[in-house]
Amino acid sequence: MVLYGAPANGNEIQGKAFVKNIDSFDLLPGFKIGSDKEAAKKPKLVDSIEKELDQQGQANIKVKIDEVKTPVDVYLSLSLLDAGGRPITRTVKQSVWPYVNLPAIKPLFNSENHYDYEFDGYQSAPTINLGQPAQFEVAFINNQGKKLAKNGLRAQFVYEKSNYYWVWDEEKGLENKKNSKDLILSQSIVNTSSKGSSQVSFTPREWGKYHLDIIDLDTKATSSVNFYAGYSWNDSDPSSLRPDQVKLSLDKTSYHSGDTAKVQINSPSVGEGYLMVESNDGVLWQKNIKVPAKGIVIDVPIKDWKRNDLYLTTTIIRGQDTSQLRTIKRAVGILHLPIDYNDRKVNFSIQAPAKALPDEPITIKLKLAGNSQSINTKKPITALVSVVDVGILNITNFQTPDPFNYFLGPKSLNIDVYDLYGKIIESSAKKTAKLKYGGDQDEFDLSLGGKKPDSEVKILAQQLVPIRFNAQGEAQVEVTIPDFNGQARVMAQVWNDEVYGHADQTMLISSPIVLELVKPRFLATGDLSTSTLEVRNLTDIPQSINISLKTEGLVSFSEDG
């Protein structure tokens, strides 16, 4: 359907369908699902689409994929061609799981880049030092992100023993190949509850590649995570100056003043340090802590700090051990502390006509809802209304501005961390990285010269003057729609000194009969082109109309046109 409401019947649609294996889940950040062995690094083309829209401007598209053994995302990229052949492209994604429920694994230590010879590129994978326990959090989840109770999950740690060798090929020359064999080093049974998850750990004694498999013994659904032990190509020096990462997690999604936040702290090594609540103006709360190998839970009191740039930060110091030739090392962690400010959010509705005619005035009304009316009585609320062409907004996928999120949403922590560990830890023999300078040109001129073409595209973009809600919690504004056919978005932002809110609504604007001439973007002297005139009757009554066309300037119709 075109933006002014007419069906795009007869237009051609083209597209492709791709499948890509996935190992992460947006609803549970940090958790891995599916088998790494089945993971494909690049999308795979599974279907090509060419169809014509029916009389209602619709088309049913079916994408058939092979049976999957691990979760995948199916991407469908479609281009709708207008009468002039210009495409409008959109992409949709649908996740497909091989089972209703799956095990999920979350490594509780850092990731580093490792070169993958099979795919000729660097892949990020969790990495642990030899002799250090590799800890993982295990859960059993559904596709809604809910953790489920499950007994009888099998956890097995596997060492991938690889032997590399060279072979000579007449066409390819000398090639490096390998033989790999999986050695199961440890097996155990894991049970999870609906309120949380369980933990498993393993201490590797040989450097190399390992993986943890979590298997549902009932359905054979498997999730696995690769990890490395020992050195990596990027950081073979154990005295690297880069700190390890402390994993922080919270028991709730947000907190109010007076609550107590329970912070789970998992450090890559046993040590002492501190946990702080920080803002851009300094430390607000601090506590000295000792973190054992299994981690620790710390209670943090939430006070009325009246800020939204609150972060939990921690630094854990591993002491020096001369008997094991182990130097001092530190690990740091940071996590946003979410505060619930929904009591400062204004709820209201927009009342605008679903359909309007060009060149006519319309009335847009705003109505406060819930407790927002009582807020307006104490401190009047101001509103700003805009009416903008959806076609223009779609170019950049523009979202309606949200003042609540702008003022009360999470803010970045703009602090720098300095320490003296570079002076007490043995320095690396690697060369010091040097900064590269360049690219300081202020602007890159893309103009190729010539006269700028005249544009006759009619758009709608009006922002009205701010208005105030009355004592009844209502506000009203009148706007005159120009000569425009299409879809408009009515956007409104409301605020006073303490509360904020936003809302939007779409509105169809079209004349009873719409004429649209699809012509070439540009022509050179001597060119011959074909233009299409689309005539749409948007009424329910058959119409008889006369159409006349004329040209001006250097353009004229051909004799057989």
Coordinates of C-alpha atoms in Angstrom, one line a residue:
M1 CA 0.0 0.0 0.0
V2 CA 1.3 3.4 -0.9
L3 CA 1.5 6.0 1.9
Y4 CA -1.7 7.9 0.8
G5 CA -3.8 4.8 1.2
A6 CA -4.2 3.3 -2.3
P7 CA -3.2 -0.4 -2.8
A8 CA 0.1 -0.9 -4.7
N9 CA -1.7 -3.6 -6.9
G10 CA 0.4 -4.9 -9.8
N11 CA 3.7 -3.7 -8.4
E12 CA 6.6 -6.2 -8.4
I13 CA 8.3 -7.4 -5.3
Q14 CA 11.8 -9.0 -5.2
G15 CA 13.8 -10.4 -2.4
K16 CA 16.0 -13.0 -0.9
A17 CA 15.8 -15.2 2.2
F18 CA 18.9 -15.9 4.3
V19 CA 19.5 -18.2 7.3
K20 CA 22.2 -17.5 9.9
N21 CA 22.9 -19.6 13.0
I22 CA 22.8 -17.7 16.3
D23 CA 24.4 -18.3 19.6
S24 CA 23.0 -15.4 21.7
F25 CA 19.6 -14.4 23.0
D26 CA 18.6 -10.7 23.3
L27 CA 16.3 -11.3 26.3
L28 CA 19.2 -12.8 28.3
P29 CA 22.4 -10.8 27.6
G30 CA 25.6 -12.8 28.1
F31 CA 23.9 -16.2 27.7
K32 CA 24.8 -18.5 24.8
I33 CA 22.4 -20.9 23.2
G34 CA 22.8 -23.6 20.6
S35 CA 25.8 -25.6 19.6
D36 CA 29.0 -23.9 18.6
K37 CA 29.8 -26.9 16.4
E38 CA 26.7 -26.2 14.3
A39 CA 27.3 -22.4 14.2
A40 CA 27.8 -20.9 10.7
K41 CA 29.9 -17.8 10.5
K42 CA 28.1 -16.3 7.5
P43 CA 24.4 -16.1 6.3
K44 CA 23.3 -18.8 3.9
L45 CA 21.0 -18.0 1.0
V46 CA 17.9 -20.3 1.1
D47 CA 15.4 -18.7 -1.3
S48 CA 14.9 -16.0 -3.9
I49 CA 11.5 -14.2 -4.3
E50 CA 9.9 -12.6 -7.3
K51 CA 6.1 -11.8 -7.0
E52 CA 3.5 -9.4 -8.2
L53 CA 1.1 -7.8 -5.7
D54 CA -2.6 -8.7 -6.0
Q55 CA -5.5 -6.3 -6.4
Q56 CA -5.4 -5.6 -2.7
G57 CA -1.7 -4.8 -2.9
Q58 CA -0.7 -7.9 -0.9
A59 CA 1.4 -11.0 -1.4
N60 CA 1.8 -14.2 0.6
I61 CA 5.4 -15.3 0.8
K62 CA 6.5 -18.6 2.2
V63 CA 10.1 -19.4 3.0
K64 CA 11.0 -23.1 3.4
I65 CA 14.2 -23.9 5.3
D66 CA 15.7 -27.3 6.1
E67 CA 15.4 -28.9 9.6
V68 CA 17.6 -27.0 12.0
K69 CA 19.7 -28.5 14.8
T70 CA 20.5 -25.2 16.5
P71 CA 18.7 -21.8 16.8
V72 CA 18.7 -19.7 13.6
D73 CA 17.6 -16.3 12.4
V74 CA 15.7 -16.2 9.1
Y75 CA 16.2 -12.9 7.3
L76 CA 13.8 -11.8 4.6
S77 CA 14.9 -8.8 2.6
L78 CA 12.2 -7.5 0.2
S79 CA 12.3 -4.7 -2.3
L80 CA 9.0 -3.2 -3.6
L81 CA 9.4 -1.6 -7.0
D82 CA 7.3 1.5 -7.9
A83 CA 6.0 2.2 -11.4
G84 CA 9.4 3.7 -12.3
G85 CA 11.4 0.7 -11.0
R86 CA 12.7 2.4 -7.9
P87 CA 12.9 0.1 -4.9
I88 CA 11.7 0.5 -1.3
T89 CA 13.6 -2.1 0.7
R90 CA 12.7 -3.6 4.1
T91 CA 14.2 -6.5 6.1
V92 CA 12.4 -8.6 8.7
K93 CA 13.8 -11.3 11.0
Q94 CA 12.3 -14.3 12.5
S95 CA 14.0 -16.6 15.0
V96 CA 13.5 -20.4 14.7
W97 CA 14.4 -22.8 17.6
P98 CA 14.8 -26.5 17.1
Y99 CA 13.1 -27.1 20.5
V100 CA 10.6 -25.3 22.6
N101 CA 13.1 -25.0 25.5
L102 CA 16.9 -24.9 25.4
P103 CA 19.8 -24.9 27.9
A104 CA 21.7 -21.6 28.1
I105 CA 25.3 -21.0 29.2
K106 CA 26.9 -17.8 30.5
P107 CA 30.7 -17.7 30.8
L108 CA 31.8 -15.8 34.0
F109 CA 35.2 -14.8 32.6
N110 CA 36.7 -12.6 29.9
S111 CA 36.7 -13.1 26.1
E112 CA 39.6 -12.6 23.8
N113 CA 40.1 -12.8 20.0
H114 CA 41.6 -16.0 18.6
Y115 CA 42.5 -16.6 15.0
D116 CA 40.3 -19.3 13.4
Y117 CA 42.3 -21.0 10.5
E118 CA 39.2 -22.7 9.2
F119 CA 37.4 -19.4 8.5
D120 CA 40.5 -17.3 8.1
G121 CA 39.5 -14.7 10.6
Y122 CA 39.5 -13.7 14.3
Q123 CA 36.8 -15.1 16.5
S124 CA 36.0 -13.9 20.1
A125 CA 35.9 -16.6 22.7
P126 CA 36.2 -16.8 26.5
T127 CA 39.8 -17.3 27.7
I128 CA 41.1 -18.4 31.1
N129 CA 44.6 -18.8 32.5
L130 CA 46.0 -22.3 33.2
G131 CA 45.2 -23.5 36.7
Q132 CA 42.3 -21.0 37.0
P133 CA 38.8 -22.3 37.4
A134 CA 36.5 -21.6 34.4
Q135 CA 33.1 -20.8 35.8
F136 CA 29.8 -20.9 33.9
E137 CA 26.2 -20.0 34.8
V138 CA 23.6 -22.5 33.4
A139 CA 19.9 -21.9 32.9
F140 CA 17.0 -23.7 31.1
I141 CA 14.9 -21.1 29.1
N142 CA 12.1 -20.7 26.7
N143 CA 11.9 -18.4 23.7
Q144 CA 10.3 -15.7 25.9
G145 CA 13.5 -15.4 28.0
K146 CA 11.9 -17.1 31.1
K147 CA 14.1 -19.3 33.2
L148 CA 12.5 -22.7 33.9
A149 CA 13.0 -25.4 36.5
K150 CA 14.7 -28.5 35.0
N151 CA 16.3 -31.6 36.5
G152 CA 18.8 -33.8 34.8
L153 CA 20.8 -31.5 32.6
R154 CA 24.2 -33.1 31.8
A155 CA 27.2 -30.9 31.8
Q156 CA 30.4 -32.1 30.2
F157 CA 33.7 -30.4 29.7
V158 CA 35.5 -31.5 26.5
Y159 CA 39.1 -30.9 25.4
E160 CA 39.6 -30.6 21.7
K161 CA 42.9 -32.2 21.0
S162 CA 44.3 -31.2 17.6
N163 CA 47.2 -32.4 15.5
Y164 CA 48.4 -30.2 12.7
Y165 CA 50.2 -31.4 9.6
W166 CA 51.2 -30.2 6.1
V167 CA 50.0 -31.7 2.8
W168 CA 51.1 -30.9 -0.8
D169 CA 48.4 -30.3 -3.4
E170 CA 49.3 -30.0 -7.1
E171 CA 46.9 -27.1 -7.6
K172 CA 46.8 -25.4 -4.1
G173 CA 50.4 -26.0 -3.1
L174 CA 51.4 -26.5 0.5
E175 CA 48.3 -26.6 2.9
N176 CA 48.0 -26.7 6.7
K177 CA 45.4 -29.2 7.9
K178 CA 44.5 -30.7 11.3
N179 CA 42.9 -33.8 12.9
S180 CA 40.8 -33.1 16.0
K181 CA 39.6 -35.5 18.6
D182 CA 37.2 -34.7 21.5
L183 CA 38.2 -35.9 24.9
I184 CA 35.5 -35.8 27.6
L185 CA 37.3 -34.7 30.8
S186 CA 34.4 -34.2 33.2
Q187 CA 30.7 -35.0 33.4
S188 CA 28.1 -34.0 36.0
I189 CA 24.3 -33.5 36.4
V190 CA 23.0 -30.0 36.8
N191 CA 19.5 -29.0 38.1
T192 CA 18.0 -25.5 37.6
S193 CA 15.1 -23.7 39.3
S194 CA 12.6 -21.3 37.9
K195 CA 13.9 -18.5 40.1
G196 CA 17.5 -18.7 39.0
S197 CA 20.3 -20.8 37.6
S198 CA 23.1 -23.1 38.6
Q199 CA 26.9 -22.9 38.2
V200 CA 29.5 -25.3 36.9
S201 CA 33.2 -25.0 36.9
F202 CA 36.3 -26.7 35.5
T203 CA 40.0 -26.1 36.0
P204 CA 42.0 -26.8 32.8
R205 CA 45.5 -28.2 33.1
E206 CA 46.6 -28.0 29.4
W207 CA 46.6 -25.0 27.1
G208 CA 44.3 -25.2 24.1
K209 CA 40.6 -25.2 23.1
Y210 CA 37.8 -26.6 25.2
H211 CA 34.1 -26.5 25.1
L212 CA 31.3 -27.0 27.6
D213 CA 28.2 -28.9 26.5
I214 CA 24.9 -28.7 28.4
I215 CA 22.5 -31.5 27.2
D216 CA 18.8 -31.9 28.0
L217 CA 18.7 -35.7 28.4
D218 CA 14.9 -35.7 27.6
T219 CA 15.0 -34.0 24.2
K220 CA 18.8 -34.1 23.4
A221 CA 18.7 -30.3 23.0
T222 CA 22.3 -29.1 23.3
S223 CA 24.0 -25.8 24.0
S224 CA 27.7 -25.4 24.0
V225 CA 30.4 -22.7 24.5
N226 CA 33.9 -22.8 23.2
F227 CA 36.7 -21.4 25.5
Y228 CA 40.4 -21.4 25.6
A229 CA 43.0 -22.0 28.3
G230 CA 46.5 -20.7 28.4
Y231 CA 48.0 -18.1 26.1
S232 CA 46.4 -16.5 23.0
W233 CA 48.1 -15.1 20.0
N234 CA 47.0 -11.6 21.0
D235 CA 48.3 -11.7 24.6
S236 CA 50.9 -14.4 25.2
D237 CA 52.4 -12.3 28.0
P238 CA 50.8 -13.2 31.3
S239 CA 51.8 -9.8 32.7
S240 CA 49.5 -7.9 30.3
L241 CA 48.6 -4.5 31.5
R242 CA 44.9 -4.9 30.5
P243 CA 42.8 -5.8 33.6
D244 CA 40.5 -8.8 33.8
Q245 CA 36.8 -8.4 34.0
V246 CA 34.6 -8.8 37.1
K247 CA 31.1 -10.0 36.3
L248 CA 28.3 -8.0 38.0
S249 CA 24.6 -8.9 38.0
L250 CA 21.5 -7.6 39.8
D251 CA 18.5 -9.3 41.3
K252 CA 15.9 -6.8 39.8
T253 CA 15.5 -4.8 36.7
S254 CA 15.1 -1.5 38.5
Y255 CA 14.9 -0.1 42.1
H256 CA 13.2 2.7 44.1
S257 CA 14.6 4.8 46.9
G258 CA 14.7 2.7 50.1
D259 CA 15.2 -0.6 48.3
T260 CA 18.2 -2.9 48.7
A261 CA 20.0 -4.2 45.6
K262 CA 21.6 -7.6 45.8
V263 CA 24.7 -7.5 43.6
Q264 CA 26.3 -10.8 42.5
I265 CA 30.0 -10.5 42.0
N266 CA 32.1 -13.1 40.2
S267 CA 35.8 -12.4 39.9
P268 CA 38.3 -14.3 37.7
S269 CA 40.4 -14.9 40.8
V270 CA 40.2 -14.8 44.5
G271 CA 41.0 -11.3 45.9
E272 CA 40.1 -8.2 47.9
G273 CA 38.8 -4.9 46.7
Y274 CA 35.8 -2.6 46.9
L275 CA 32.4 -2.1 45.5
M276 CA 31.2 1.4 44.8
V277 CA 28.1 3.3 43.5
E278 CA 29.5 6.1 41.3
S279 CA 28.1 9.0 39.4
N280 CA 29.8 11.6 37.2
D281 CA 30.1 13.8 40.3
G282 CA 31.9 11.2 42.4
V283 CA 31.5 8.2 44.7
L284 CA 28.1 8.0 46.5
W285 CA 28.6 4.7 48.4
Q286 CA 31.5 2.3 49.0
K287 CA 32.2 -1.0 50.7
N288 CA 35.4 -3.1 51.1
I289 CA 34.9 -6.7 50.0
K290 CA 36.6 -10.1 49.8
V291 CA 35.6 -12.2 46.8
P292 CA 36.0 -16.0 47.1
A293 CA 36.3 -18.4 44.2
K294 CA 32.5 -19.1 44.1
G295 CA 31.6 -15.3 44.1
I296 CA 29.7 -13.2 46.6
V297 CA 26.4 -11.4 47.0
I298 CA 26.6 -7.8 48.4
D299 CA 23.6 -5.7 49.6
V300 CA 23.6 -2.2 48.3
P301 CA 21.2 0.3 49.9
I302 CA 19.4 2.5 47.4
K303 CA 19.1 6.1 48.5
D304 CA 17.3 9.1 47.0
W305 CA 20.2 10.2 44.9
K306 CA 18.0 11.9 42.3
R307 CA 20.3 10.9 39.5
N308 CA 20.2 8.5 36.5
D309 CA 24.0 8.3 35.9
L310 CA 24.5 5.7 38.7
Y311 CA 26.9 2.8 38.1
L312 CA 28.2 -0.1 40.2
T313 CA 32.0 -0.3 39.9
T314 CA 34.4 -2.7 41.5
T315 CA 38.1 -3.4 41.5
I316 CA 39.4 -6.7 42.8
I317 CA 43.2 -7.2 43.5
R318 CA 44.8 -10.6 43.3
G319 CA 47.8 -10.6 45.6
Q320 CA 51.4 -11.6 44.6
D321 CA 52.5 -15.3 45.2
T322 CA 56.2 -15.8 44.8
S323 CA 55.9 -19.5 45.3
Q324 CA 53.8 -19.8 42.1
L325 CA 55.7 -17.0 40.3
R326 CA 52.4 -15.1 40.2
T327 CA 52.4 -11.3 40.0
I328 CA 49.8 -8.9 41.3
K329 CA 46.9 -8.5 39.0
R330 CA 43.6 -6.6 39.1
A331 CA 40.2 -7.0 37.7
V332 CA 37.5 -4.4 37.2
G333 CA 33.8 -4.4 36.6
I334 CA 31.1 -1.9 35.8
L335 CA 27.3 -2.2 35.6
H336 CA 24.5 0.4 35.3
L337 CA 22.3 0.7 38.4
P338 CA 18.7 1.3 37.1
I339 CA 16.4 3.5 39.1
D340 CA 12.6 3.4 38.4
Y341 CA 11.3 7.0 37.6
N342 CA 8.0 5.9 36.1
D343 CA 6.2 8.1 38.7
R344 CA 7.6 11.1 36.7
K345 CA 6.3 9.9 33.3
V346 CA 3.3 11.6 31.8
N347 CA 0.6 9.5 30.2
F348 CA -1.7 11.1 27.6
S349 CA -3.4 10.4 24.3
I350 CA -3.6 12.1 21.0
Q351 CA -7.0 12.6 19.3
A352 CA -6.6 13.3 15.6
P353 CA -8.7 12.3 12.6
A354 CA -7.7 9.0 11.0
K355 CA -8.1 10.6 7.6
A356 CA -7.9 14.2 6.4
L357 CA -8.1 16.2 3.1
P358 CA -5.3 18.4 1.8
D359 CA -5.7 22.2 2.1
E360 CA -8.1 21.9 5.0
P361 CA -7.6 22.7 8.7
I362 CA -7.8 19.9 11.2
T363 CA -8.0 19.9 15.0
I364 CA -5.6 17.8 17.2
K365 CA -6.5 17.3 20.8
L366 CA -4.4 16.0 23.7
K367 CA -5.8 14.4 26.8
L368 CA -4.0 13.6 30.0
A369 CA -4.6 10.2 31.6
G370 CA -4.1 8.6 35.0
N371 CA -2.4 10.6 37.7
S372 CA -1.0 13.0 35.1
Q373 CA -4.1 15.2 35.6
S374 CA -3.2 15.8 39.3
I375 CA 0.4 16.6 38.3
N376 CA -1.0 19.2 35.8
T377 CA -3.0 20.9 38.6
K378 CA 0.1 21.5 40.7
K379 CA 2.5 22.5 37.8
P380 CA 1.0 23.2 34.4
I381 CA 2.3 20.9 31.7
T382 CA 3.4 22.2 28.3
A383 CA 2.9 20.3 25.0
L384 CA 4.7 20.5 21.6
V385 CA 2.9 19.0 18.5
S386 CA 4.5 18.2 15.2
V387 CA 3.0 16.8 12.0
V388 CA 5.6 15.2 9.7
D389 CA 5.5 13.2 6.4
V390 CA 6.1 9.5 7.2
G391 CA 7.9 9.0 3.9
I392 CA 10.6 11.4 5.1
L393 CA 10.8 9.8 8.6
N394 CA 11.2 6.4 7.0
I395 CA 14.4 7.5 5.3
T396 CA 16.3 7.5 8.6
N397 CA 13.9 5.4 10.6
F398 CA 13.2 8.4 12.7
Q399 CA 11.7 7.7 16.1
T400 CA 9.4 10.1 18.0
P401 CA 11.5 12.1 20.4
D402 CA 11.1 10.8 24.0
P403 CA 11.9 13.5 26.6
F404 CA 11.4 11.1 29.5
N405 CA 14.2 8.8 28.2
Y406 CA 16.4 11.8 27.3
F407 CA 16.3 13.3 30.8
L408 CA 15.6 10.3 33.0
G409 CA 17.0 7.4 30.9
P410 CA 20.5 5.8 31.5
K411 CA 23.4 8.2 31.1
S412 CA 27.0 7.2 30.4
L413 CA 29.6 7.3 33.1
N414 CA 32.2 9.8 31.9
I415 CA 35.1 9.0 34.2
D416 CA 38.7 7.9 33.4
V417 CA 40.5 5.2 35.5
Y418 CA 44.2 5.5 36.2
D419 CA 46.5 3.3 38.2
L420 CA 50.2 2.5 38.7
Y421 CA 50.2 -1.2 37.8
G422 CA 52.3 -0.4 34.6
K423 CA 55.2 0.5 36.9
I424 CA 55.0 -2.6 39.2
I425 CA 54.2 -5.3 36.6
E426 CA 56.9 -6.5 34.2
S427 CA 56.6 -4.6 31.0
S428 CA 56.0 -6.5 27.7
A429 CA 58.7 -6.9 25.1
K430 CA 56.3 -5.9 22.4
K431 CA 56.7 -2.7 20.6
T432 CA 54.7 0.3 21.9
A433 CA 51.7 1.2 19.7
K434 CA 51.9 4.6 18.1
L435 CA 49.0 6.8 17.3
K436 CA 48.2 7.4 13.6
Y437 CA 47.2 10.9 12.6
G438 CA 45.4 12.1 9.5
G439 CA 42.0 12.5 8.0
D440 CA 41.7 16.0 9.4
Q441 CA 39.8 17.5 6.5
D442 CA 36.9 19.5 7.8
E443 CA 34.4 18.5 5.1
F444 CA 34.5 16.1 2.2
D445 CA 33.0 17.8 -0.8
L446 CA 30.9 15.4 -2.8
S447 CA 29.6 18.0 -5.2
L448 CA 30.3 17.1 -8.9
G449 CA 29.3 20.5 -10.2
G450 CA 26.4 21.4 -12.5
K451 CA 23.1 23.0 -11.7
K452 CA 21.2 21.5 -8.8
P453 CA 18.0 19.8 -10.2
D454 CA 14.7 21.3 -9.3
S455 CA 12.7 19.1 -6.9
E456 CA 8.9 18.9 -7.1
V457 CA 8.5 16.4 -4.3
K458 CA 5.9 17.7 -1.9
I459 CA 6.6 16.9 1.8
L460 CA 4.9 17.8 5.0
A461 CA 6.9 18.9 8.1
Q462 CA 5.2 21.3 10.6
Q463 CA 6.1 22.0 14.2
L464 CA 3.6 24.1 16.0
V465 CA 4.0 26.5 18.9
P466 CA 4.0 25.1 22.4
I467 CA 0.6 24.9 24.2
R468 CA -0.5 24.4 27.8
F469 CA -3.0 21.9 29.2
N470 CA -6.1 23.5 30.8
A471 CA -7.5 22.6 34.2
Q472 CA -9.4 19.7 32.7
G473 CA -6.2 18.1 31.4
E474 CA -6.9 18.9 27.8
A475 CA -5.0 20.8 25.1
Q476 CA -6.0 21.6 21.5
V477 CA -4.2 22.9 18.5
E478 CA -5.3 23.6 14.9
V479 CA -3.1 22.9 11.8
T480 CA -3.8 23.5 8.1
I481 CA -2.6 20.6 5.9
P482 CA -0.9 21.8 2.7
D483 CA -1.3 20.3 -0.8
F484 CA 0.0 16.8 0.2
N485 CA -0.9 13.2 -0.3
G486 CA 0.6 10.6 2.0
Q487 CA 0.8 9.5 5.5
A488 CA 1.8 11.8 8.4
R489 CA 2.9 11.1 11.9
V490 CA 1.4 13.4 14.6
M491 CA 4.1 13.6 17.4
A492 CA 3.7 15.3 20.7
Q493 CA 6.1 15.8 23.6
V494 CA 4.8 17.1 27.0
W495 CA 6.8 18.3 30.1
N496 CA 7.1 20.6 33.1
D497 CA 10.0 20.9 35.5
E498 CA 9.6 17.4 36.9
V499 CA 7.6 15.1 34.5
Y500 CA 8.0 14.2 30.9
G501 CA 6.1 12.2 28.2
H502 CA 5.6 11.6 24.5
A503 CA 3.0 10.0 22.2
D504 CA 2.4 9.7 18.4
Q505 CA -0.4 8.7 16.0
T506 CA -0.4 8.2 12.2
M507 CA -2.9 10.1 10.0
L508 CA -3.8 9.4 6.3
I509 CA -4.0 12.5 4.1
S510 CA -5.2 12.1 0.5
S511 CA -7.4 13.8 -2.1
P512 CA -10.3 11.9 -3.6
I513 CA -8.4 11.4 -6.8
V514 CA -4.6 11.2 -6.7
L515 CA -2.4 11.7 -9.8
E516 CA 1.3 10.8 -9.7
L517 CA 3.7 11.2 -12.6
V518 CA 6.6 8.9 -12.4
K519 CA 9.4 10.5 -14.5
P520 CA 13.2 10.0 -14.8
R521 CA 15.4 11.6 -12.2
F522 CA 17.4 13.4 -15.0
L523 CA 17.7 13.6 -18.8
A524 CA 20.4 14.6 -21.2
T525 CA 20.0 16.3 -24.6
G526 CA 18.7 13.7 -27.1
D527 CA 17.4 11.2 -24.5
L528 CA 14.1 9.4 -25.0
S529 CA 12.3 8.2 -21.9
T530 CA 9.0 6.7 -20.9
S531 CA 7.0 8.2 -18.0
T532 CA 4.1 6.6 -16.2
L533 CA 1.1 8.5 -15.0
E534 CA -0.7 6.8 -12.1
V535 CA -4.3 7.8 -11.5
R536 CA -5.9 6.5 -8.2
N537 CA -9.6 6.9 -7.4
L538 CA -9.7 6.7 -3.6
T539 CA -13.5 7.1 -3.4
D540 CA -16.2 4.4 -3.5
I541 CA -17.8 6.0 -6.6
P542 CA -16.6 5.3 -10.2
Q543 CA -15.3 8.5 -11.8
S544 CA -14.9 9.8 -15.4
I545 CA -12.1 12.3 -15.7
N546 CA -10.3 14.0 -18.5
I547 CA -6.5 14.3 -18.3
S548 CA -4.3 16.7 -20.3
L549 CA -0.5 16.7 -20.3
K550 CA 1.8 19.5 -21.5
T551 CA 5.5 20.2 -21.4
E552 CA 7.6 23.3 -21.1
G553 CA 11.2 24.1 -22.0
L554 CA 13.5 21.6 -23.7
V555 CA 11.3 18.6 -23.0
S556 CA 8.5 17.5 -25.4
F557 CA 6.4 14.5 -26.2
S558 CA 7.4 12.2 -29.1
E559 CA 5.0 11.9 -32.0
D560 CA 3.9 8.4 -31.0
G561 CA 3.7 9.4 -27.2

